PDB file of C-alpha atoms and ligand atoms in Angstrom:
ATOM      1  CA  MET C  12       6.752 -15.067  -6.093  1.00  0.00           C
ATOM      2  CA  PRO C  13       5.159 -11.632  -5.690  1.00  0.00           C
ATOM      3  CA  ARG C  14       7.326  -8.534  -5.674  1.00  0.00           C
ATOM      4  CA  LEU C  15       7.821  -6.698  -2.393  1.00  0.00           C
ATOM      5  CA  ALA C  16       6.934  -3.021  -1.995  1.00  0.00           C
ATOM      6  CA  VAL C  17       8.136  -1.618   1.323  1.00  0.00           C
ATOM      7  CA  ASN C  18       6.083   0.977   3.178  1.00  0.00           C
ATOM      8  CA  ILE C  19       8.398   3.273   5.119  1.00  0.00           C
ATOM      9  CA  ASP C  20       5.800   5.345   6.999  1.00  0.00           C
ATOM     10  CA  HIS C  21       6.786   3.968  10.377  1.00  0.00           C
ATOM     11  CA  ILE C  22      10.368   5.142  10.055  1.00  0.00           C
ATOM     12  CA  ALA C  23       8.826   8.609   9.837  1.00  0.00           C
ATOM     13  CA  THR C  24       6.569   7.775  12.800  1.00  0.00           C
ATOM     14  CA  LEU C  25       9.706   7.166  14.859  1.00  0.00           C
ATOM     15  CA  ARG C  26      11.205  10.447  13.680  1.00  0.00           C
ATOM     16  CA  GLU C  27       8.038  12.334  14.571  1.00  0.00           C
ATOM     17  CA  ALA C  28       8.156  10.866  18.100  1.00  0.00           C
ATOM     18  CA  ARG C  29      10.919  13.424  18.743  1.00  0.00           C
ATOM     19  CA  GLY C  30      10.162  15.898  15.977  1.00  0.00           C
ATOM     20  CA  GLY C  31      13.733  15.873  14.709  1.00  0.00           C
ATOM     21  CA  LEU C  32      15.503  14.578  11.623  1.00  0.00           C
ATOM     22  CA  GLU C  33      16.254  10.962  12.568  1.00  0.00           C
ATOM     23  CA  PRO C  34      15.520   8.325  11.468  1.00  0.00           C
ATOM     24  CA  ASP C  35      15.060   9.577   7.924  1.00  0.00           C
ATOM     25  CA  PRO C  36      12.529   7.620   5.798  1.00  0.00           C
ATOM     26  CA  VAL C  37      14.606   8.512   2.745  1.00  0.00           C
ATOM     27  CA  HIS C  38      17.539   6.518   4.172  1.00  0.00           C
ATOM     28  CA  ALA C  39      15.110   3.655   4.798  1.00  0.00           C
ATOM     29  CA  ALA C  40      13.981   3.746   1.178  1.00  0.00           C
ATOM     30  CA  VAL C  41      17.563   3.425  -0.061  1.00  0.00           C
ATOM     31  CA  ILE C  42      18.324   0.523   2.297  1.00  0.00           C
ATOM     32  CA  ALA C  43      15.094  -1.263   1.327  1.00  0.00           C
ATOM     33  CA  GLU C  44      15.841  -0.901  -2.381  1.00  0.00           C
ATOM     34  CA  MET C  45      19.399  -2.136  -1.931  1.00  0.00           C
ATOM     35  CA  ALA C  46      18.074  -5.173  -0.037  1.00  0.00           C
ATOM     36  CA  GLY C  47      15.794  -6.116  -2.938  1.00  0.00           C
ATOM     37  CA  ALA C  48      12.517  -4.208  -2.570  1.00  0.00           C
ATOM     38  CA  SER C  49      10.755  -3.567  -5.877  1.00  0.00           C
ATOM     39  CA  GLY C  50       9.047  -0.404  -4.740  1.00  0.00           C
ATOM     40  CA  ILE C  51       8.749   2.140  -1.951  1.00  0.00           C
ATOM     41  CA  VAL C  52       5.380   3.142  -0.527  1.00  0.00           C
ATOM     42  CA  CYS C  53       4.510   6.098   1.676  1.00  0.00           C
ATOM     43  CA  HIS C  54       1.192   7.510   2.820  1.00  0.00           C
ATOM     44  CA  LEU C  55       1.019  11.293   2.895  1.00  0.00           C
ATOM     45  CA  ARG C  56      -1.798  11.867   5.363  1.00  0.00           C
ATOM     46  CA  GLU C  57      -3.783  15.060   5.699  1.00  0.00           C
ATOM     47  CA  ASP C  58      -2.486  15.431   9.266  1.00  0.00           C
ATOM     48  CA  ARG C  59       1.117  14.640   8.201  1.00  0.00           C
ATOM     49  CA  ARG C  60       1.452  12.355  11.198  1.00  0.00           C
ATOM     50  CA  HIS C  61       4.423  10.523   9.722  1.00  0.00           C
ATOM     51  CA  VAL C  62       5.608  11.194   6.159  1.00  0.00           C
ATOM     52  CA  ASN C  63       5.642  14.901   5.231  1.00  0.00           C
ATOM     53  CA  ASP C  64       5.849  16.945   2.030  1.00  0.00           C
ATOM     54  CA  ARG C  65       9.645  17.144   2.126  1.00  0.00           C
ATOM     55  CA  ASP C  66       9.893  13.339   2.409  1.00  0.00           C
ATOM     56  CA  VAL C  67       7.695  12.788  -0.623  1.00  0.00           C
ATOM     57  CA  ARG C  68       9.645  15.324  -2.666  1.00  0.00           C
ATOM     58  CA  VAL C  69      13.047  13.841  -1.749  1.00  0.00           C
ATOM     59  CA  LEU C  70      11.763  10.289  -2.204  1.00  0.00           C
ATOM     60  CA  ARG C  71      10.628  11.223  -5.706  1.00  0.00           C
ATOM     61  CA  ASP C  72      14.245  12.099  -6.522  1.00  0.00           C
ATOM     62  CA  VAL C  73      15.913   9.236  -4.671  1.00  0.00           C
ATOM     63  CA  VAL C  74      13.713   6.191  -5.308  1.00  0.00           C
ATOM     64  CA  THR C  75      14.907   4.311  -8.365  1.00  0.00           C
ATOM     65  CA  THR C  76      12.493   1.353  -8.316  1.00  0.00           C
ATOM     66  CA  LYS C  77       8.944   2.687  -8.065  1.00  0.00           C
ATOM     67  CA  LEU C  78       7.443   5.319  -5.790  1.00  0.00           C
ATOM     68  CA  ASP C  79       3.876   4.556  -4.731  1.00  0.00           C
ATOM     69  CA  LEU C  80       2.178   7.499  -3.021  1.00  0.00           C
ATOM     70  CA  GLU C  81      -0.680   6.285  -0.887  1.00  0.00           C
ATOM     71  CA  MET C  82      -3.243   9.029  -0.465  1.00  0.00           C
ATOM     72  CA  ALA C  83      -6.803  10.012   0.222  1.00  0.00           C
ATOM     73  CA  ALA C  84      -8.538  11.584  -2.762  1.00  0.00           C
ATOM     74  CA  THR C  85      -8.753  15.055  -1.239  1.00  0.00           C
ATOM     75  CA  GLU C  86      -8.116  18.286  -3.109  1.00  0.00           C
ATOM     76  CA  SER C  87      -4.899  19.211  -1.308  1.00  0.00           C
ATOM     77  CA  ILE C  88      -3.279  15.774  -1.545  1.00  0.00           C
ATOM     78  CA  ILE C  89      -4.303  15.388  -5.188  1.00  0.00           C
ATOM     79  CA  ALA C  90      -2.491  18.687  -5.829  1.00  0.00           C
ATOM     80  CA  VAL C  91       0.672  17.331  -4.159  1.00  0.00           C
ATOM     81  CA  ALA C  92       0.538  14.154  -6.257  1.00  0.00           C
ATOM     82  CA  LEU C  93       0.066  16.048  -9.512  1.00  0.00           C
ATOM     83  CA  ASP C  94       3.025  18.231  -8.595  1.00  0.00           C
ATOM     84  CA  ILE C  95       5.407  15.484  -7.457  1.00  0.00           C
ATOM     85  CA  ILE C  96       4.383  12.859 -10.023  1.00  0.00           C
ATOM     86  CA  PRO C  97       5.034   9.547  -8.259  1.00  0.00           C
ATOM     87  CA  ASP C  98       5.108   6.449 -10.451  1.00  0.00           C
ATOM     88  CA  LEU C  99       1.875   5.304  -8.894  1.00  0.00           C
ATOM     89  CA  VAL C 100      -0.810   6.598  -6.547  1.00  0.00           C
ATOM     90  CA  THR C 101      -2.808   4.241  -4.368  1.00  0.00           C
ATOM     91  CA  ILE C 102      -6.093   5.810  -3.341  1.00  0.00           C
ATOM     92  CA  VAL C 103      -7.154   4.847   0.176  1.00  0.00           C
ATOM     93  CA  PRO C 104      -9.907   5.982   2.515  1.00  0.00           C
ATOM     94  CA  GLU C 105      -8.623   8.081   5.381  1.00  0.00           C
ATOM     95  CA  LYS C 106     -10.058   9.002   8.757  1.00  0.00           C
ATOM     96  CA  ARG C 107      -8.269  11.332  11.124  1.00  0.00           C
ATOM     97  CA  GLU C 108      -8.951   9.235  14.197  1.00  0.00           C
ATOM     98  CA  GLU C 109      -7.801   5.885  12.756  1.00  0.00           C
ATOM     99  CA  LEU C 110      -4.473   4.303  13.724  1.00  0.00           C
ATOM    100  CA  THR C 111      -4.012   2.880  10.227  1.00  0.00           C
ATOM    101  CA  THR C 112      -6.110   2.547   7.060  1.00  0.00           C
ATOM    102  CA  GLU C 113      -9.068   0.627   8.434  1.00  0.00           C
ATOM    103  CA  GLY C 114     -11.019  -0.565   5.439  1.00  0.00           C
ATOM    104  CA  GLY C 115     -11.012  -0.511   1.685  1.00  0.00           C
ATOM    105  CA  LEU C 116     -12.042   2.408  -0.478  1.00  0.00           C
ATOM    106  CA  ASP C 117     -15.750   2.527  -1.324  1.00  0.00           C
ATOM    107  CA  ALA C 118     -15.019   2.814  -5.038  1.00  0.00           C
ATOM    108  CA  ALA C 119     -18.554   1.754  -5.931  1.00  0.00           C
ATOM    109  CA  HIS C 120     -20.116   4.665  -4.034  1.00  0.00           C
ATOM    110  CA  HIS C 121     -17.725   7.324  -5.329  1.00  0.00           C
ATOM    111  CA  VAL C 122     -17.104   5.968  -8.813  1.00  0.00           C
ATOM    112  CA  HIS C 123     -17.748   9.211 -10.739  1.00  0.00           C
ATOM    113  CA  PHE C 124     -15.469  11.331  -8.585  1.00  0.00           C
ATOM    114  CA  LEU C 125     -12.772   8.636  -8.497  1.00  0.00           C
ATOM    115  CA  THR C 126     -12.908   8.260 -12.276  1.00  0.00           C
ATOM    116  CA  ASP C 127     -12.090  11.968 -12.559  1.00  0.00           C
ATOM    117  CA  VAL C 128      -9.227  11.615 -10.069  1.00  0.00           C
ATOM    118  CA  ALA C 129      -7.830   8.663 -12.035  1.00  0.00           C
ATOM    119  CA  SER C 130      -8.005  10.514 -15.317  1.00  0.00           C
ATOM    120  CA  ALA C 131      -6.209  13.546 -13.833  1.00  0.00           C
ATOM    121  CA  MET C 132      -3.418  11.212 -12.668  1.00  0.00           C
ATOM    122  CA  HIS C 133      -3.283   9.448 -16.024  1.00  0.00           C
ATOM    123  CA  ALA C 134      -2.948  12.798 -17.790  1.00  0.00           C
ATOM    124  CA  LYS C 135       0.339  13.238 -15.881  1.00  0.00           C
ATOM    125  CA  GLY C 136       1.512   9.699 -16.631  1.00  0.00           C
ATOM    126  CA  ILE C 137       0.838   8.439 -13.093  1.00  0.00           C
ATOM    127  CA  LEU C 138      -0.501   4.893 -12.712  1.00  0.00           C
ATOM    128  CA  VAL C 139      -3.529   4.513 -10.450  1.00  0.00           C
ATOM    129  CA  SER C 140      -4.352   1.848  -7.894  1.00  0.00           C
ATOM    130  CA  PHE C 141      -7.396   1.648  -5.597  1.00  0.00           C
ATOM    131  CA  PHE C 142      -7.142  -0.121  -2.238  1.00  0.00           C
ATOM    132  CA  VAL C 143     -10.353  -2.146  -2.026  1.00  0.00           C
ATOM    133  CA  GLU C 144     -11.969  -5.012  -0.176  1.00  0.00           C
ATOM    134  CA  PRO C 145     -11.923  -8.266  -2.156  1.00  0.00           C
ATOM    135  CA  ASP C 146     -15.524  -7.818  -3.358  1.00  0.00           C
ATOM    136  CA  GLN C 147     -16.829  -8.055  -6.898  1.00  0.00           C
ATOM    137  CA  THR C 148     -18.853  -4.827  -6.583  1.00  0.00           C
ATOM    138  CA  GLN C 149     -15.703  -2.902  -5.711  1.00  0.00           C
ATOM    139  CA  ILE C 150     -13.724  -4.515  -8.509  1.00  0.00           C
ATOM    140  CA  ASP C 151     -16.464  -3.634 -11.001  1.00  0.00           C
ATOM    141  CA  ALA C 152     -16.255  -0.015  -9.830  1.00  0.00           C
ATOM    142  CA  CYS C 153     -12.463  -0.092 -10.322  1.00  0.00           C
ATOM    143  CA  LEU C 154     -13.034  -1.265 -13.884  1.00  0.00           C
ATOM    144  CA  ARG C 155     -15.496   1.550 -14.472  1.00  0.00           C
ATOM    145  CA  ALA C 156     -12.981   4.056 -13.119  1.00  0.00           C
ATOM    146  CA  ASN C 157     -10.476   2.822 -15.707  1.00  0.00           C
ATOM    147  CA  ILE C 158      -7.625   2.306 -13.244  1.00  0.00           C
ATOM    148  CA  ASP C 159      -4.525   0.172 -13.724  1.00  0.00           C
ATOM    149  CA  ILE C 160      -4.075  -1.755 -10.510  1.00  0.00           C
ATOM    150  CA  ILE C 161      -6.166  -2.916  -7.559  1.00  0.00           C
ATOM    151  CA  GLU C 162      -4.624  -3.530  -4.191  1.00  0.00           C
ATOM    152  CA  LEU C 163      -6.715  -6.081  -2.320  1.00  0.00           C
ATOM    153  CA  HIS C 164      -7.114  -5.362   1.399  1.00  0.00           C
ATOM    154  CA  THR C 165      -5.670  -8.322   3.313  1.00  0.00           C
ATOM    155  CA  GLY C 166      -6.470  -6.932   6.778  1.00  0.00           C
ATOM    156  CA  THR C 167      -9.418  -9.233   7.520  1.00  0.00           C
ATOM    157  CA  TYR C 168      -7.336 -12.227   6.429  1.00  0.00           C
ATOM    158  CA  ALA C 169      -4.391 -11.098   8.555  1.00  0.00           C
ATOM    159  CA  ASN C 170      -6.586 -10.527  11.624  1.00  0.00           C
ATOM    160  CA  ALA C 171      -8.390 -13.870  11.363  1.00  0.00           C
ATOM    161  CA  ARG C 172      -8.392 -15.617  14.727  1.00  0.00           C
ATOM    162  CA  THR C 173      -8.963 -19.159  13.528  1.00  0.00           C
ATOM    163  CA  ARG C 174      -7.589 -21.260  10.708  1.00  0.00           C
ATOM    164  CA  ILE C 175     -11.104 -21.687   9.281  1.00  0.00           C
ATOM    165  CA  GLU C 176     -11.646 -17.934   9.206  1.00  0.00           C
ATOM    166  CA  ALA C 177      -8.227 -17.361   7.602  1.00  0.00           C
ATOM    167  CA  GLU C 178      -8.991 -19.939   4.930  1.00  0.00           C
ATOM    168  CA  ALA C 179     -12.366 -18.341   4.214  1.00  0.00           C
ATOM    169  CA  GLN C 180     -10.691 -14.950   3.813  1.00  0.00           C
ATOM    170  CA  LEU C 181      -7.995 -16.461   1.635  1.00  0.00           C
ATOM    171  CA  THR C 182     -10.661 -17.927  -0.643  1.00  0.00           C
ATOM    172  CA  ARG C 183     -12.318 -14.509  -0.825  1.00  0.00           C
ATOM    173  CA  LEU C 184      -8.976 -12.985  -1.856  1.00  0.00           C
ATOM    174  CA  ARG C 185      -8.343 -15.746  -4.387  1.00  0.00           C
ATOM    175  CA  VAL C 186     -11.743 -15.325  -6.050  1.00  0.00           C
ATOM    176  CA  ALA C 187     -11.366 -11.545  -6.175  1.00  0.00           C
ATOM    177  CA  ALA C 188      -7.824 -11.747  -7.560  1.00  0.00           C
ATOM    178  CA  GLU C 189      -8.886 -14.129 -10.331  1.00  0.00           C
ATOM    179  CA  TYR C 190     -11.871 -11.953 -11.245  1.00  0.00           C
ATOM    180  CA  ALA C 191      -9.848  -8.744 -11.337  1.00  0.00           C
ATOM    181  CA  ALA C 192      -6.950 -10.236 -13.285  1.00  0.00           C
ATOM    182  CA  GLN C 193      -9.279 -11.772 -15.850  1.00  0.00           C
ATOM    183  CA  ALA C 194     -10.844  -8.355 -16.336  1.00  0.00           C
ATOM    184  CA  GLY C 195      -7.389  -6.938 -17.084  1.00  0.00           C
ATOM    185  CA  LEU C 196      -6.383  -5.303 -13.808  1.00  0.00           C
ATOM    186  CA  VAL C 197      -2.962  -5.785 -12.238  1.00  0.00           C
ATOM    187  CA  VAL C 198      -3.560  -7.234  -8.762  1.00  0.00           C
ATOM    188  CA  THR C 199      -1.538  -6.468  -5.652  1.00  0.00           C
ATOM    189  CA  ALA C 200      -2.307  -6.960  -1.954  1.00  0.00           C
ATOM    190  CA  GLY C 201      -1.464  -5.534   1.417  1.00  0.00           C
ATOM    191  CA  HIS C 202      -2.232  -4.718   5.022  1.00  0.00           C
ATOM    192  CA  GLY C 203      -1.302  -6.676   8.090  1.00  0.00           C
ATOM    193  CA  LEU C 204       1.036  -9.048   6.267  1.00  0.00           C
ATOM    194  CA  ASP C 205       4.076 -10.534   8.001  1.00  0.00           C
ATOM    195  CA  VAL C 206       6.504 -13.419   7.522  1.00  0.00           C
ATOM    196  CA  ARG C 207       4.044 -15.856   9.093  1.00  0.00           C
ATOM    197  CA  ASN C 208       0.863 -15.046   7.165  1.00  0.00           C
ATOM    198  CA  VAL C 209       2.271 -14.010   3.783  1.00  0.00           C
ATOM    199  CA  GLY C 210       2.938 -17.582   2.536  1.00  0.00           C
ATOM    200  CA  PRO C 211      -0.679 -18.449   1.646  1.00  0.00           C
ATOM    201  CA  ILE C 212      -1.046 -15.081  -0.121  1.00  0.00           C
ATOM    202  CA  CYS C 213       1.856 -16.113  -2.371  1.00  0.00           C
ATOM    203  CA  THR C 214      -0.155 -19.137  -3.515  1.00  0.00           C
ATOM    204  CA  ILE C 215      -2.550 -16.779  -5.335  1.00  0.00           C
ATOM    205  CA  PRO C 216      -0.766 -16.456  -8.676  1.00  0.00           C
ATOM    206  CA  GLU C 217      -2.622 -13.295  -9.743  1.00  0.00           C
ATOM    207  CA  ILE C 218      -1.158 -11.302  -6.844  1.00  0.00           C
ATOM    208  CA  GLU C 219       1.899  -9.691  -8.425  1.00  0.00           C
ATOM    209  CA  GLU C 220       3.089  -7.596  -5.501  1.00  0.00           C
ATOM    210  CA  VAL C 221       2.596  -7.226  -1.755  1.00  0.00           C
ATOM    211  CA  SER C 222       2.857  -3.948   0.121  1.00  0.00           C
ATOM    212  CA  ILE C 223       4.226  -4.377   3.635  1.00  0.00           C
ATOM    213  CA  GLY C 224       5.076  -1.806   6.285  1.00  0.00           C
ATOM    214  CA  HIS C 225       4.439  -2.323   9.964  1.00  0.00           C
ATOM    215  CA  ALA C 226       5.715  -5.884  10.342  1.00  0.00           C
ATOM    216  CA  LEU C 227       8.868  -5.143   8.361  1.00  0.00           C
ATOM    217  CA  ILE C 228       9.743  -1.964  10.222  1.00  0.00           C
ATOM    218  CA  SER C 229       8.996  -3.652  13.571  1.00  0.00           C
ATOM    219  CA  ARG C 230      11.320  -6.512  12.666  1.00  0.00           C
ATOM    220  CA  ALA C 231      13.935  -3.994  11.520  1.00  0.00           C
ATOM    221  CA  ALA C 232      14.164  -2.661  15.082  1.00  0.00           C
ATOM    222  CA  PHE C 233      15.665  -6.004  16.078  1.00  0.00           C
ATOM    223  CA  ILE C 234      17.561  -7.238  13.048  1.00  0.00           C
ATOM    224  CA  GLY C 235      18.064  -4.140  10.870  1.00  0.00           C
ATOM    225  CA  LEU C 236      16.055  -3.026   7.852  1.00  0.00           C
ATOM    226  CA  SER C 237      18.221  -4.668   5.217  1.00  0.00           C
ATOM    227  CA  GLU C 238      17.989  -8.058   6.948  1.00  0.00           C
ATOM    228  CA  ALA C 239      14.243  -7.605   7.579  1.00  0.00           C
ATOM    229  CA  VAL C 240      13.641  -6.969   3.857  1.00  0.00           C
ATOM    230  CA  LYS C 241      15.750 -10.012   2.925  1.00  0.00           C
ATOM    231  CA  GLU C 242      13.892 -12.137   5.494  1.00  0.00           C
ATOM    232  CA  MET C 243      10.572 -11.070   3.947  1.00  0.00           C
ATOM    233  CA  LEU C 244      11.845 -11.838   0.442  1.00  0.00           C
ATOM    234  CA  ARG C 245      12.766 -15.328   1.652  1.00  0.00           C
ATOM    235  CA  ALA C 246       9.245 -15.742   3.081  1.00  0.00           C
ATOM    236  CA  LEU C 247       7.783 -14.673  -0.273  1.00  0.00           C
ATOM    237  CA  SER C 248       9.834 -17.252  -2.153  1.00  0.00           C
ATOM    238  CA  LEU C 249       8.935 -20.253   0.037  1.00  0.00           C
TER     239      LEU C 249
HETATM  240  N1  LIG M 329      -1.398  -1.097   1.722  1.00  0.00           N
HETATM  241  C1  LIG M 329      -2.139  -0.032   2.096  1.00  0.00           C
HETATM  242  C2  LIG M 329      -3.058   0.569   1.086  1.00  0.00           C
HETATM  243  C3  LIG M 329      -2.017   0.540   3.370  1.00  0.00           C
HETATM  244  O1  LIG M 329      -2.772   1.592   3.729  1.00  0.00           O
HETATM  245  C4  LIG M 329      -1.085  -0.014   4.273  1.00  0.00           C
HETATM  246  C5  LIG M 329      -0.896   0.596   5.626  1.00  0.00           C
HETATM  247  O2  LIG M 329      -0.324   1.852   5.481  1.00  0.00           O
HETATM  248  C6  LIG M 329      -0.327  -1.111   3.838  1.00  0.00           C
HETATM  249  C7  LIG M 329      -0.520  -1.655   2.571  1.00  0.00           C
HETATM  250  C8  LIG M 329       0.709  -1.739   4.710  1.00  0.00           C
HETATM  251  O3  LIG M 329       0.087  -2.302   5.825  1.00  0.00           O
HETATM  252  P1  LIG M 329       0.988  -2.791   7.020  1.00  0.00           P
HETATM  253  O4  LIG M 329       1.663  -1.579   7.588  1.00  0.00           O
HETATM  254  O5  LIG M 329      -0.002  -3.426   7.957  1.00  0.00           O
HETATM  255  O6  LIG M 329       1.970  -3.763   6.435  1.00  0.00           O
END
């Protein structure tokens, strides 16, 4: 059964809807950890549309499992990461106009720059993950960049409209996971996962952890965050 890392960005999205203090993503992190999450993920965006600098700083102090800072590899956010020192950074592509991270990082195209980013993080003891499409070219670039973990983008799988398409995407993920793990990378996965589509992902033994946000926080609106995390953990263990 893969571990569950909970992305709490959308608690901050709700807070920002009114620009006040509630609900606090830091409270969400504590509840998620107490319900069994193995890590807390937040994406500090350039436009600070949900999680902000204060959140990341307080989360660094409060999170006792593992703090994964999702981030674009831009100068200002790299500076924040090197200052706060999360346990892990996950490098993602970022576009201002997107609603959520739309595709994987083009690690192959930016391999020299990303290698430098990874080594700066390593120098501070921060583990490095790249969020990439399940493609061999991207995995090879991750190996060249000397990172620790790859997070495979499950968005195309999650958005598949037919069973045949979902199975094809699952095979793509399986092949990529095997290739990356054999090459020595830790493999995780995320994007668009929910209690209904996560089961087949759990049949890929190389996937050690899933990172889930939107579906969990949406479910939490109806049944509470603690119960939503426990429900997801049950789905992961089926
Ligand atoms: N992993 C990465 C790298 C992401 O960018 C996101 C979305 O913030 C997730 C996982 C979680 O995706 P979702 O919110 O669809 O569960």
